[in-house]
Amino acid sequence: MDIVLNSRHVDLTERFREAAEEKLSRLEKHDHRVIRVEVEVSKERNPRLQDRAIKVQLTAFSKGPVIRAEACSVDKLAALDQAVDRMAAQMRRAADRRRVHHGRHTPVSVGEALASVQPQAAEHDETGDVEHIRNVGPIAVLGDGPLVVREKTHTAEPMMLDQALYEMELVGHDFFLFVDKESERPSVVYRRRGYDYGVISLDVT
């Protein structure tokens, strides 16, 4: 397993590099398919965030989906320990999920998943006023509200709902955007209370 270390605004000592290699090598027992793990260490310059100034982000590449985990702490080694623990937990959950679904030939359709999702009432602007649009760099922002500070574009192959749930667990997020293979609709699977999930699909007209 290859380990690649990168840093922003922080120096990586030989002690940290050795600790990273030793701790990350243990991940292979949770997922033997891991080929490469990228480690990015960055430092927050805001003095108000000194207690979580160091962020360690791990990205594991394998024959399966990409797995990510991150953690923040006051020093590099503490953040590394937390990030490795989180990635190991995600790998264990993924392995458990593969065992539970082993031999299952009929995945749940999006229609069946949507049947258990309770609809929510839509919210409307009480004033009906149209706010002005302002440009912040390359991004257009409506009114004086919160800024969109990050945009991402991912390539995606259509997949079944089970695969979307599996990949959501791997990256450790509460939602996952995908294109449903059965309906060919853009869809989002998201985590509800307990062990339940919901699915939202777009009917493009």
Short mmCIF file of N, CA and C in Angstrom, two decimals, residues 110 157-161 178-185 187:
data_model
loop_
_atom_site.label_atom_id
_atom_site.label_comp_id
_atom_site.label_asym_id
_atom_site.label_seq_id
_atom_site.Cartn_x
_atom_site.Cartn_y
_atom_site.Cartn_z
N VAL A 110 -35.88 2.38 -6.13
CA VAL A 110 -36.08 3.72 -5.60
C VAL A 110 -37.53 3.92 -5.20
N GLU A 157 -21.27 7.28 -12.65
CA GLU A 157 -21.91 6.24 -13.45
C GLU A 157 -23.22 5.85 -12.76
N PRO A 158 -24.29 5.60 -13.50
CA PRO A 158 -25.55 5.19 -12.89
C PRO A 158 -25.35 3.96 -12.00
N MET A 159 -26.04 3.94 -10.86
CA MET A 159 -25.89 2.82 -9.93
C MET A 159 -27.22 2.51 -9.26
N MET A 160 -27.30 1.32 -8.66
CA MET A 160 -28.48 0.92 -7.91
C MET A 160 -28.46 1.59 -6.53
N LEU A 161 -29.62 1.61 -5.88
CA LEU A 161 -29.74 2.25 -4.57
C LEU A 161 -28.80 1.61 -3.55
N PHE A 178 -26.40 10.64 -6.57
CA PHE A 178 -26.10 9.64 -7.59
C PHE A 178 -27.18 9.66 -8.68
N VAL A 179 -26.92 8.96 -9.77
CA VAL A 179 -27.91 8.78 -10.83
C VAL A 179 -28.46 7.37 -10.72
N ASP A 180 -29.77 7.26 -10.50
CA ASP A 180 -30.38 5.95 -10.30
C ASP A 180 -30.37 5.15 -11.61
N LYS A 181 -29.88 3.93 -11.54
CA LYS A 181 -29.73 3.10 -12.73
C LYS A 181 -31.08 2.67 -13.29
N GLU A 182 -32.09 2.50 -12.42
CA GLU A 182 -33.40 2.04 -12.89
C GLU A 182 -34.20 3.16 -13.52
N SER A 183 -34.26 4.32 -12.83
CA SER A 183 -35.11 5.41 -13.32
C SER A 183 -34.34 6.42 -14.16
N GLU A 184 -33.00 6.37 -14.11
CA GLU A 184 -32.13 7.32 -14.80
C GLU A 184 -32.34 8.74 -14.30
N ARG A 185 -32.81 8.90 -13.07
CA ARG A 185 -33.04 10.21 -12.48
C ARG A 185 -31.90 10.59 -11.53
N SER A 187 -30.64 11.51 -8.10
CA SER A 187 -31.24 11.15 -6.82
C SER A 187 -30.26 11.40 -5.69
#
